[in-house]
Amino acid sequence: MALVSADTRISELLSELHRLIKQTQEERSRSEHNLLNIQKTHERMQTENKISPYYRTKLRGLYTTAKADAEAECGILRKALDKIAEIKSLLEERRIAAKIAGLYNDSDPPRKTMRRGVLMTLLQQSAMTLPLWIGKPGESPPPLCGAIPASSDYVAKPGDKVAARVKAVDGDEQWILAEVVSYSHAANKYEVDDIDEEGKERHTLSRRRIIPLPQWKANPETDPQALFTKDQLVLALYPQTTCFYRALIHAPPQRPQDDYSVLFEDTSYADGYSPPLNVAQRYVVACKETKKK
């Protein structure tokens, strides 16, 4: 029943999103006329080589209108982003409900039967579709945006992806990519599934063995303080694996769509670090261990 109601709500949200996108296009078309007037006014001023009181007053009015138009379009876009976030949340809730009920359709098979190449593609898609934090002027990025850690009382929800420190078969400990199954407030422990072995490997771990992954990408152009800096020690997901390893930031992202460039600790190289490798913001978290192994 919950799956049906989620489908209905998603359908409604998609209709609302379509309406908002059309509204954005209409708003943009309407504002283009005013922007063209601003351009033509500047061209006339350059031709006459003077700024008369008339032009000054006219431009002030045109720019006031342009600012109001931009704010109106921004408001519509924010509403559209909220709809997209709600759709993604409902899709995730539906996936978790299906997982609990044991209902998997052909497009979403149990992870334990998933080919590794398919899993790697899904992880890459998850990184690419991580929403970019777009705050209002003067608004600071929230916890779990880029390098900003979760608050001390934060509890990850079922379905959230985390870095989890588990014991490997050989007894060594390693950080793996995992999905939260549940959290016990009484025991103060998480149950998580290894993302690579869902249904086979379930771990019960204390909070200190869990690091929530970022829920938003930080924009380097507007919020560089929300990114890890060069030479900072982190845990990063090694490309084409589901394990996190210690690394140094070689270069932070320069644009919103860019990845981190990191140097993984690797004793097979003379300086102890691998050549630079790209890792998405989604899979780079603060390293709790400062001592080099």
XYZ file of C-alpha atoms in Angstrom, residues 233-235 238 245-248 262-269 271-275 287 289-293:
27
model
C 44.294 13.923 5.277
C 41.051 12.210 4.242
C 39.453 8.836 3.609
C 39.542 4.033 -4.211
C 41.685 4.382 2.063
C 43.752 7.157 3.594
C 44.785 9.855 1.148
C 46.040 13.424 0.903
C 43.880 12.770 -4.198
C 47.113 10.920 -3.431
C 46.447 7.537 -1.802
C 48.929 6.195 0.721
C 50.822 3.454 -1.134
C 54.128 1.975 0.034
C 54.874 0.618 -3.463
C 55.822 4.169 -4.497
C 57.383 8.792 -1.722
C 54.668 6.615 -0.154
C 51.823 7.997 -2.246
C 50.079 7.004 -5.474
C 49.919 9.305 -8.515
C 39.977 10.787 8.319
C 43.066 8.475 12.262
C 45.869 11.029 12.023
C 48.765 8.623 12.520
C 50.272 7.342 9.267
C 50.339 3.568 8.962
